[in-house]
Amino acid sequence: MKIIGTTFTKGYKPAIFHNSPIHSFFENLQAVLRSIDKTGGLDHLFAKPYFEGGDLSQASEIKWMSELSGEPSSFSQLPKPTQKVVGEALARSLEGIREYGRSFEDSSGLEKQYADFLKAISISPEMQHVIVINEKIPVLVHWGFIREETNPNLALFVGWTDMIAQLKPKSPDAEKKPAIQGETNPVNEKKNAAQPEPEKKAPTSEQTPKESLEKQPPSKEKVPPIQPEPTPVKKRSSTKKYGWVKWLAILLAIIIVLLLLLRKLRPPPLVIPSNKQPSQPSLTGGNSSGQPPSSLVGAGGGGSGGGGGGSGSGGAGSAGSAGSGAGGSGSGSGGSGSNSGAGAGNGGASGGQQGGFPSAQPSNGVGGGNASSPNSVAPSSNASQSAQTPKHPKVPIKKTTQPKVSNPNQNHQTKKPPVPKTPPAQPLLISLEVVGTKDQTLISSPPDPGTQWKLVPDKGGAFDPALAYFLNSGQRNQARGPKVTLHLIPASKEYSVKVVAKGTTGIQTTYHFKVKSGKSEP
């Protein structure tokens, strides 16, 4: 196969059939053409497209190839007699294909599918896209493309009517006859004025070909199949398509205003009272400050003024009135007061238990010792107060202690185990050598339904798309799934192809296949 022409895709988009570009069904098109003309007269009518990269949407130019050998030339460069012969043959071929597709519109099954497929094929009405090989065989290029503003759902036989209408008047006889009539009309105005009546009533056999040449092109131009593609309707639908955006913006603005109002009307934060209780005064024996009795000098079992030589009451300390020397020491909660010097010491009853109130009777003990007044009573810490003490209500002593609850999360932070760092995925490279025709089944590792498969030339070279392609796939050079089947056909020369597989995990695998001619392995 050789390249016979190159076209550009700017301003065009591919026609769609079953959600795929029509060019991906080139082999199916060849099969339909063989069923229409079993002699093979339509096998080379449509050139085979080739584009680099394997992605038609990213291709800026399309190269068209044909298996015919000979010198390609443009239709407009041919001489007039050759244009007439080639144009009539091309018009007959196009009309035959179109009538074949229209004849199965009301059918079902495979014939209905053939009819829908032929309707989706578009051709360019421009004569520069008609290539003639050896000035005999016409080949169409730039087929399967429609304008960007064209609705693909309404694109039925796009360009066919215009192409056929241009091919028939291209004959030299059809172009000369209207020119001769135009020149004779101003000279023979009187003679031609009487001619319209017999032409309308009963045309003769000689006048019939003239009328057919004049009336046939206008009749075909008046009924083009592209009429259900009005651009104003599309523009109106495009403006209404995004009308909901305005209402969505209004709804979002209302929601934002409500959120701001709710934030301002939010109630003040609640103040939760603490569970701490006020400290209760200690009523234990010893002194009124609440400290233990053993912590004060000269304090006996009672409060201030009790025991042996409290501050200002006996022989303890320099502030005593008559005592001298070291004062008596109060011991424990039930110890009795003692005076070491002469003088009236207020021994008092030991107030070791509840309250420790002083005795009303002074003690007359002389010298050191544990002397107390005869009326004073020094019971144990659990004895009741003496009868001579003033009567006061007994205040029960209750020590309230709150258990300290330790917060396990206060000084303890859970340590998370370190996350192992996975190394980045490295691309894999696999090279294989294939001899003869053999299908290669490729499976992604691990199996991933989202794996993208692409068939591209190896090292920037080119290969025939008819020799290497994916089986059971909508597009012959692209596939999606956990596995694909690559069909390789050997050519006269050795060639290489490359399959790139990329999964959703980011792992990329590249397969290199070197295809050699020879017998296929069993």
Coordinates of C-alpha atoms in Angstrom, one line a residue:
M1 CA 0.0 0.0 0.0
K2 CA 1.2 3.5 -0.8
I3 CA 0.1 7.0 0.2
I4 CA -2.0 8.8 -2.4
G5 CA -3.0 11.9 -0.6
T6 CA -3.0 13.9 2.7
T7 CA -5.8 15.9 4.3
F8 CA -6.1 18.0 7.5
T9 CA -8.7 17.6 10.3
K10 CA -9.0 21.3 11.3
G11 CA -12.7 22.3 11.2
Y12 CA -13.8 18.7 10.9
K13 CA -14.8 15.8 13.3
P14 CA -15.2 12.1 12.5
A15 CA -18.6 10.7 11.8
I16 CA -19.8 8.3 14.6
F17 CA -21.3 4.8 14.3
H18 CA -22.0 2.8 17.4
N19 CA -20.2 5.4 19.6
S20 CA -16.9 4.9 17.6
P21 CA -15.4 6.8 14.6
I22 CA -16.5 5.4 11.3
H23 CA -12.9 4.9 10.2
S24 CA -12.5 2.1 12.7
F25 CA -15.0 0.0 10.7
F26 CA -12.9 0.1 7.5
E27 CA -12.8 -3.7 7.2
N28 CA -16.6 -3.9 7.6
L29 CA -17.0 -1.2 4.9
Q30 CA -14.9 -3.4 2.5
A31 CA -17.1 -6.4 3.3
V32 CA -20.3 -4.4 2.6
L33 CA -18.9 -3.1 -0.7
R34 CA -18.0 -6.7 -1.8
S35 CA -21.6 -7.8 -1.0
I36 CA -22.9 -4.9 -3.2
D37 CA -20.5 -5.6 -6.2
K38 CA -19.2 -9.1 -6.1
T39 CA -17.0 -8.4 -9.1
G40 CA -14.7 -6.2 -6.9
G41 CA -15.5 -3.0 -8.7
L42 CA -15.9 -1.1 -5.4
D43 CA -13.0 -2.6 -3.5
H44 CA -10.8 0.5 -4.1
L45 CA -13.5 3.2 -4.0
F46 CA -12.6 4.4 -0.4
A47 CA -9.0 5.0 0.5
K48 CA -7.6 3.6 3.8
P49 CA -6.9 6.2 6.5
Y50 CA -3.7 6.3 8.4
F51 CA -2.8 8.6 11.3
E52 CA 0.1 8.6 13.7
G53 CA -0.3 7.9 17.4
G54 CA -3.3 5.7 17.1
D55 CA -5.7 8.4 18.4
L56 CA -7.9 10.0 15.7
S57 CA -9.0 12.9 18.0
Q58 CA -5.4 14.0 18.4
A59 CA -4.3 13.7 14.8
S60 CA -3.9 16.9 12.8
E61 CA -3.5 15.3 9.4
I62 CA -4.7 12.1 7.8
K63 CA -2.7 10.1 5.2
W64 CA -4.7 8.0 2.8
M65 CA -3.4 4.8 1.3
S66 CA -4.4 2.5 -1.5
E67 CA -3.3 -0.9 -2.8
L68 CA -3.5 0.3 -6.4
S69 CA -0.3 0.7 -8.3
G70 CA 0.0 3.7 -10.6
E71 CA 0.3 7.4 -10.8
P72 CA -2.3 9.2 -8.7
S73 CA -3.7 12.5 -10.0
S74 CA -6.5 14.9 -8.9
F75 CA -9.8 14.8 -10.7
S76 CA -9.7 18.5 -11.6
Q77 CA -6.3 18.0 -13.4
L78 CA -7.7 15.4 -15.8
P79 CA -8.7 16.4 -19.4
K80 CA -12.4 17.0 -20.0
P81 CA -13.1 13.7 -21.8
T82 CA -11.4 11.7 -19.0
Q83 CA -13.4 13.7 -16.4
K84 CA -16.6 12.7 -18.1
V85 CA -15.9 9.0 -18.2
V86 CA -14.5 8.8 -14.7
G87 CA -17.2 11.1 -13.3
E88 CA -20.0 9.0 -14.7
A89 CA -18.5 5.8 -13.3
L90 CA -18.0 7.4 -9.9
A91 CA -21.6 8.7 -9.9
R92 CA -23.0 5.3 -10.8
S93 CA -21.0 3.7 -8.0
L94 CA -22.2 6.2 -5.4
E95 CA -25.9 5.9 -6.5
G96 CA -25.7 2.1 -6.4
I97 CA -24.3 2.2 -2.8
R98 CA -26.9 4.8 -1.7
E99 CA -29.8 2.8 -3.2
Y100 CA -28.5 -0.4 -1.6
G101 CA -28.6 1.3 1.8
R102 CA -32.1 2.9 1.3
S103 CA -33.5 -0.5 0.1
F104 CA -32.9 -2.0 3.6
E105 CA -34.3 0.9 5.7
D106 CA -37.4 -1.1 6.7
S107 CA -35.6 -4.4 7.1
S108 CA -34.3 -5.9 10.3
G109 CA -31.2 -7.8 11.5
L110 CA -28.0 -7.7 9.6
E111 CA -29.4 -5.9 6.5
K112 CA -30.8 -3.1 8.7
Q113 CA -27.4 -2.8 10.3
Y114 CA -25.8 -2.5 6.9
A115 CA -28.2 0.3 5.9
D116 CA -27.5 2.3 9.1
F117 CA -23.8 1.8 8.6
L118 CA -23.9 3.2 5.0
K119 CA -26.0 6.2 6.1
A120 CA -23.3 7.2 8.6
I121 CA -20.6 7.3 6.0
S122 CA -19.9 10.8 4.8
I123 CA -17.9 12.0 1.8
S124 CA -16.5 15.3 0.8
P125 CA -18.3 17.1 -2.1
E126 CA -15.1 18.9 -3.0
M127 CA -13.5 17.5 -6.2
Q128 CA -10.0 17.9 -4.9
H129 CA -10.7 14.9 -2.6
V130 CA -11.3 12.6 -5.6
I131 CA -8.0 10.9 -6.6
V132 CA -7.8 9.1 -9.9
I133 CA -5.3 6.3 -10.4
N134 CA -3.9 5.8 -13.9
E135 CA -6.7 8.2 -15.1
K136 CA -9.2 5.3 -14.7
I137 CA -10.0 4.3 -11.2
P138 CA -11.5 7.0 -8.8
V139 CA -10.6 6.8 -5.1
L140 CA -12.2 8.9 -2.4
V141 CA -10.2 10.5 0.3
H142 CA -11.2 12.6 3.3
W143 CA -14.3 10.5 3.8
G144 CA -15.9 9.9 7.2
F145 CA -15.5 13.5 8.3
I146 CA -18.2 16.1 8.9
R147 CA -18.1 19.8 9.9
E148 CA -17.8 20.5 13.6
E149 CA -21.1 22.3 13.7
T150 CA -22.9 19.3 12.2
N151 CA -25.1 17.2 14.4
P152 CA -23.8 13.6 14.1
N153 CA -27.3 12.1 14.8
L154 CA -28.7 13.9 11.7
A155 CA -25.8 13.2 9.4
L156 CA -27.2 10.8 6.9
F157 CA -25.4 10.3 3.5
V158 CA -23.6 13.7 4.0
G159 CA -22.1 15.0 0.8
W160 CA -23.4 12.2 -1.4
T161 CA -26.1 14.3 -3.2
D162 CA -23.7 17.2 -3.8
M163 CA -21.0 14.9 -5.2
I164 CA -23.3 13.1 -7.6
A165 CA -24.8 16.4 -8.8
Q166 CA -21.3 17.8 -9.5
L167 CA -20.2 14.6 -11.4
K168 CA -23.0 14.5 -13.9
P169 CA -22.8 18.1 -15.3
K170 CA -19.0 17.7 -15.6
S171 CA -19.3 16.2 -19.1
P172 CA -18.4 18.6 -21.9
D173 CA -21.7 18.3 -23.7
A174 CA -23.7 19.4 -20.6
E175 CA -21.5 22.5 -20.2
K176 CA -21.6 23.6 -23.8
K177 CA -25.4 23.4 -24.4
P178 CA -26.4 25.9 -21.7
A179 CA -23.8 28.3 -23.1
I180 CA -25.1 28.1 -26.6
Q181 CA -28.6 28.7 -25.5
G182 CA -27.6 31.7 -23.5
E183 CA -25.9 33.3 -26.6
T184 CA -28.8 32.7 -29.0
N185 CA -31.5 33.9 -26.6
P186 CA -30.7 37.7 -27.0
V187 CA -30.4 37.4 -30.8
N188 CA -33.5 35.4 -31.5
E189 CA -35.9 36.8 -28.8
K190 CA -38.9 36.8 -31.2
K191 CA -38.4 33.2 -32.2
N192 CA -37.8 31.9 -28.7
A193 CA -40.8 33.8 -27.4
A194 CA -43.1 31.4 -29.2
Q195 CA -41.2 28.2 -28.1
P196 CA -42.2 27.9 -24.5
E197 CA -45.7 26.8 -25.3
P198 CA -44.9 23.7 -27.3
E199 CA -42.1 22.8 -24.8
K200 CA -44.6 22.7 -22.0
K201 CA -47.4 20.9 -23.8
A202 CA -45.7 18.1 -25.7
P203 CA -41.9 17.9 -25.8
T204 CA -40.6 16.0 -28.8
S205 CA -38.0 13.3 -28.6
E206 CA -35.3 15.7 -29.8
Q207 CA -36.1 18.2 -27.0
T208 CA -36.3 15.6 -24.2
P209 CA -32.5 15.3 -23.7
K210 CA -32.1 19.0 -23.6
E211 CA -34.8 19.4 -20.9
S212 CA -33.3 16.5 -18.9
L213 CA -29.9 18.2 -18.9
E214 CA -31.4 21.4 -17.8
K215 CA -33.8 20.1 -15.2
Q216 CA -32.0 17.2 -13.6
P217 CA -29.3 19.0 -11.7
P218 CA -31.8 21.5 -10.1
S219 CA -34.1 18.7 -9.0
K220 CA -31.3 16.9 -7.2
E221 CA -30.0 20.1 -5.6
K222 CA -33.5 20.9 -4.2
V223 CA -33.7 17.7 -2.2
P224 CA -30.4 17.4 -0.3
P225 CA -30.4 14.9 2.6
I226 CA -28.6 17.4 4.8
Q227 CA -31.6 19.6 5.3
P228 CA -32.4 18.4 8.8
E229 CA -29.2 20.1 10.1
P230 CA -30.3 23.7 10.7
T231 CA -27.7 25.6 12.6
P232 CA -30.1 28.1 14.2
V233 CA -31.9 25.2 16.0
K234 CA -28.6 24.1 17.4
K235 CA -27.7 27.6 18.7
R236 CA -31.1 27.8 20.5
S237 CA -30.6 24.5 22.1
S238 CA -27.1 25.4 23.2
T239 CA -28.4 28.6 24.9
K240 CA -31.1 26.6 26.7
K241 CA -28.7 23.9 27.7
Y242 CA -27.0 26.0 30.3
G243 CA -30.1 27.9 31.5
W244 CA -30.1 25.9 34.8
V245 CA -26.8 27.5 35.8
K246 CA -28.5 30.8 36.6
W247 CA -31.0 29.1 39.0
L248 CA -28.1 27.2 40.6
A249 CA -26.2 30.4 41.3
I250 CA -29.3 32.0 42.9
L251 CA -29.8 28.9 45.1
L252 CA -26.2 28.9 46.2
A253 CA -26.4 32.6 47.1
I254 CA -29.5 32.0 49.2
I255 CA -27.8 29.2 51.1
I256 CA -24.7 31.4 51.8
V257 CA -26.9 34.2 53.2
L258 CA -28.8 31.7 55.5
L259 CA -25.5 30.3 56.8
L260 CA -24.3 33.8 57.7
L261 CA -27.5 34.7 59.5
L262 CA -27.4 31.4 61.5
R263 CA -23.8 32.2 62.5
K264 CA -24.8 35.6 63.9
L265 CA -27.8 34.2 65.7
R266 CA -25.8 31.5 67.4
P267 CA -26.4 31.4 71.3
P268 CA -23.5 32.2 73.6
P269 CA -21.5 29.3 74.8
L270 CA -22.7 27.6 78.0
V271 CA -20.5 27.9 81.1
I272 CA -20.3 24.6 82.8
P273 CA -19.7 24.9 86.6
S274 CA -16.7 23.0 88.0
N275 CA -17.1 20.1 90.3
K276 CA -14.6 21.5 92.9
Q277 CA -16.0 21.9 96.4
P278 CA -15.0 24.6 98.8
S279 CA -12.5 23.5 101.4
Q280 CA -14.0 22.9 104.8
P281 CA -12.3 24.2 108.0
S282 CA -10.5 21.6 109.9
L283 CA -11.9 21.1 113.4
T284 CA -9.3 18.6 114.5
G285 CA -7.5 19.0 117.8
G286 CA -4.3 20.9 118.2
N287 CA -5.1 24.5 117.1
S288 CA -7.6 26.6 115.3
S289 CA -5.5 26.9 112.1
G290 CA -6.3 23.3 111.1
Q291 CA -2.6 22.1 111.3
P292 CA -1.8 18.9 113.1
P293 CA -1.1 19.3 116.8
S294 CA 2.5 18.1 116.5
S295 CA 3.4 21.0 114.2
L296 CA 3.0 23.8 116.8
V297 CA 5.3 24.3 119.9
G298 CA 3.6 23.9 123.2
A299 CA 0.2 23.0 121.7
G300 CA -1.4 20.1 123.5
G301 CA -4.4 18.2 122.4
G302 CA -6.8 21.2 122.4
G303 CA -7.1 24.4 120.6
S304 CA -5.5 27.8 121.4
G305 CA -5.0 28.1 125.1
G306 CA -5.3 24.4 125.8
G307 CA -2.7 22.0 127.0
G308 CA 0.6 22.7 128.5
G309 CA 1.7 26.3 127.8
G310 CA 0.0 27.6 124.7
S311 CA 0.7 31.0 123.6
G312 CA -0.1 33.5 126.4
S313 CA -1.5 30.8 128.8
G314 CA 1.2 29.2 130.9
G315 CA 4.8 28.6 131.1
A316 CA 5.5 28.1 127.5
G317 CA 7.4 30.8 125.6
S318 CA 8.5 34.2 126.7
A319 CA 5.1 35.6 126.3
G320 CA 3.8 33.7 129.4
S321 CA 2.7 35.7 132.4
A322 CA 4.4 33.8 135.2
G323 CA 6.0 30.8 133.8
S324 CA 9.7 30.6 132.9
G325 CA 11.8 28.1 131.1
A326 CA 10.6 25.7 128.5
G327 CA 7.0 25.0 128.4
G328 CA 5.4 21.6 128.4
S329 CA 5.0 19.7 125.3
G330 CA 1.7 18.5 124.1
S331 CA 1.8 15.1 122.7
G332 CA -0.5 13.4 120.3
S333 CA -4.2 13.9 120.2
G334 CA -4.7 12.9 123.8
G335 CA -1.6 14.2 125.6
S336 CA -2.1 16.3 128.7
G337 CA -0.6 19.8 129.1
S338 CA 2.5 20.3 131.4
N339 CA 4.2 23.3 133.0
S340 CA 7.8 23.2 133.8
G341 CA 8.1 26.4 135.8
A342 CA 6.4 27.9 138.8
G343 CA 3.3 29.9 138.2
A344 CA -0.2 29.2 137.2
G345 CA -0.1 27.2 134.1
N346 CA -3.3 26.6 132.3
G347 CA -2.9 22.9 131.9
G348 CA -6.4 22.4 130.8
A349 CA -7.9 19.2 129.6
S350 CA -6.3 17.6 126.6
G351 CA -8.6 18.3 123.7
G352 CA -7.5 15.6 121.5
Q353 CA -10.8 14.6 120.3
Q354 CA -13.5 16.9 118.9
G355 CA -12.7 20.5 119.1
G356 CA -10.2 20.4 122.0
F357 CA -11.8 23.2 124.1
P358 CA -9.7 24.4 127.2
S359 CA -10.6 23.4 130.7
A360 CA -12.2 26.1 133.1
Q361 CA -10.0 25.0 136.1
P362 CA -6.3 26.1 136.1
S363 CA -3.7 23.5 137.1
N364 CA -1.5 24.1 140.1
G365 CA 1.2 21.7 139.3
V366 CA 4.8 22.7 140.4
G367 CA 7.8 21.7 138.4
G368 CA 8.0 19.6 135.3
G369 CA 5.8 16.7 134.7
N370 CA 2.4 15.9 133.3
A371 CA 0.5 17.5 136.1
S372 CA -3.0 18.7 135.5
S373 CA -5.8 20.0 137.6
P374 CA -7.8 17.6 139.6
N375 CA -10.8 18.6 137.7
S376 CA -9.2 18.2 134.4
V377 CA -9.7 15.0 132.6
A378 CA -7.2 13.7 130.1
P379 CA -9.0 11.0 128.3
S380 CA -7.9 9.2 125.3
S381 CA -8.5 10.5 121.9
N382 CA -11.8 8.8 121.8
A383 CA -13.1 10.0 125.2
S384 CA -15.8 12.7 125.6
Q385 CA -15.1 16.1 126.9
S386 CA -15.1 16.9 130.7
A387 CA -18.3 18.1 132.4
Q388 CA -16.8 21.5 133.3
T389 CA -16.2 22.4 129.7
P390 CA -18.8 24.8 128.2
K391 CA -21.5 23.1 126.3
H392 CA -21.2 23.5 122.6
P393 CA -22.9 21.5 120.0
K394 CA -20.8 18.7 118.7
V395 CA -19.8 19.2 115.1
P396 CA -19.1 15.9 113.3
I397 CA -15.9 15.8 111.5
K398 CA -16.1 14.4 108.0
K399 CA -13.1 14.4 105.8
T400 CA -14.2 14.5 102.2
T401 CA -11.6 13.3 99.9
Q402 CA -12.2 13.3 96.2
P403 CA -10.5 10.5 94.3
K404 CA -8.1 11.7 91.7
V405 CA -9.1 10.4 88.4
S406 CA -6.2 10.1 86.1
N407 CA -6.8 10.9 82.5
P408 CA -5.2 8.2 80.4
N409 CA -5.0 10.5 77.4
Q410 CA -3.4 13.4 79.3
N411 CA 0.2 12.4 79.3
H412 CA -0.1 9.4 77.1
Q413 CA -0.1 9.6 73.3
T414 CA -0.7 6.6 71.2
K415 CA 2.1 6.0 68.9
K416 CA 1.0 5.0 65.4
P417 CA 3.1 2.4 63.6
P418 CA 5.1 3.8 60.8
V419 CA 3.5 3.4 57.4
P420 CA 5.8 1.5 55.0
K421 CA 6.7 3.6 52.0
T422 CA 6.0 1.8 48.8
P423 CA 8.5 2.4 46.1
P424 CA 7.2 4.1 42.9
A425 CA 5.9 1.9 40.2
Q426 CA 8.6 1.1 37.6
P427 CA 7.7 0.6 34.0
L428 CA 8.2 -2.9 32.6
L429 CA 9.6 -3.7 29.2
I430 CA 8.9 -7.0 27.4
S431 CA 10.3 -7.9 24.0
L432 CA 9.0 -10.8 21.9
E433 CA 9.8 -12.2 18.4
V434 CA 6.8 -13.6 16.4
V435 CA 7.2 -15.7 13.3
G436 CA 4.1 -16.2 11.1
T437 CA 0.5 -15.3 11.9
K438 CA -0.2 -15.8 15.6
D439 CA -2.5 -14.2 18.1
Q440 CA -0.9 -12.8 21.2
T441 CA -3.0 -12.7 24.4
L442 CA -1.8 -10.0 26.8
I443 CA -2.9 -9.9 30.5
S444 CA -2.3 -7.1 32.9
S445 CA -0.5 -7.9 36.1
P446 CA -2.4 -7.7 38.5
P447 CA -5.6 -8.1 36.4
D448 CA -7.1 -4.6 36.2
P449 CA -10.4 -3.9 34.3
G450 CA -9.3 -0.3 33.9
T451 CA -6.1 -1.1 32.0
Q452 CA -5.7 1.0 28.8
W453 CA -4.0 -0.7 25.9
K454 CA -2.6 1.2 22.9
L455 CA -1.0 -0.2 19.7
V456 CA 1.6 2.2 18.3
P457 CA 4.6 1.9 15.9
D458 CA 7.9 1.0 17.4
K459 CA 10.7 3.6 17.5
G460 CA 8.8 6.1 15.4
G461 CA 8.3 3.8 12.4
A462 CA 5.1 3.0 10.6
F463 CA 3.2 -0.3 10.1
D464 CA 0.2 -1.3 8.2
P465 CA -2.9 -1.2 10.5
A466 CA -4.3 -4.1 8.6
L467 CA -1.5 -6.4 9.7
A468 CA -1.5 -5.6 13.5
Y469 CA -4.7 -4.9 15.4
F470 CA -6.7 -5.8 18.5
L471 CA -9.4 -8.4 18.2
N472 CA -12.9 -8.0 19.7
S473 CA -12.4 -4.3 20.3
G474 CA -14.3 -1.3 19.1
Q475 CA -11.1 0.4 18.0
R476 CA -8.4 -1.6 16.3
N477 CA -5.6 0.2 17.9
Q478 CA -7.1 0.8 21.4
A479 CA -8.7 -1.4 24.0
R480 CA -9.7 -1.4 27.6
G481 CA -9.9 -4.3 30.1
P482 CA -7.8 -6.8 32.0
K483 CA -6.6 -8.6 28.8
V484 CA -6.5 -8.1 25.1
T485 CA -5.7 -10.3 22.0
L486 CA -3.3 -8.9 19.5
H487 CA -3.6 -10.3 15.9
L488 CA -0.3 -10.1 14.0
I489 CA 0.0 -10.9 10.3
P490 CA 3.5 -11.2 8.8
A491 CA 4.4 -9.0 5.8
S492 CA 7.0 -9.3 3.1
K493 CA 9.4 -7.3 5.3
E494 CA 10.1 -7.6 8.9
Y495 CA 8.3 -4.9 11.0
S496 CA 7.9 -4.0 14.7
V497 CA 5.0 -2.8 16.8
K498 CA 4.7 -1.7 20.4
V499 CA 1.8 -2.2 22.8
V500 CA 1.7 0.1 25.8
A501 CA -0.5 -1.0 28.8
K502 CA -1.2 1.4 31.6
G503 CA -3.3 0.4 34.6
T504 CA -5.1 2.5 37.2
T505 CA -2.3 1.8 39.7
G506 CA 0.1 3.7 37.5
I507 CA 2.1 0.6 36.4
Q508 CA 3.1 0.8 32.8
T509 CA 4.1 -2.2 30.7
T510 CA 5.5 -2.0 27.2
Y511 CA 5.5 -5.0 24.9
H512 CA 7.8 -5.0 21.8
F513 CA 6.9 -7.4 19.0
K514 CA 9.1 -8.1 16.1
V515 CA 7.1 -9.9 13.4
K516 CA 8.9 -12.0 10.8
S517 CA 7.5 -13.8 7.8
G518 CA 7.3 -17.5 8.0
K519 CA 5.0 -20.4 9.0
S520 CA 2.9 -19.8 12.1
E521 CA 3.5 -22.1 15.0
P522 CA 0.8 -24.5 16.0

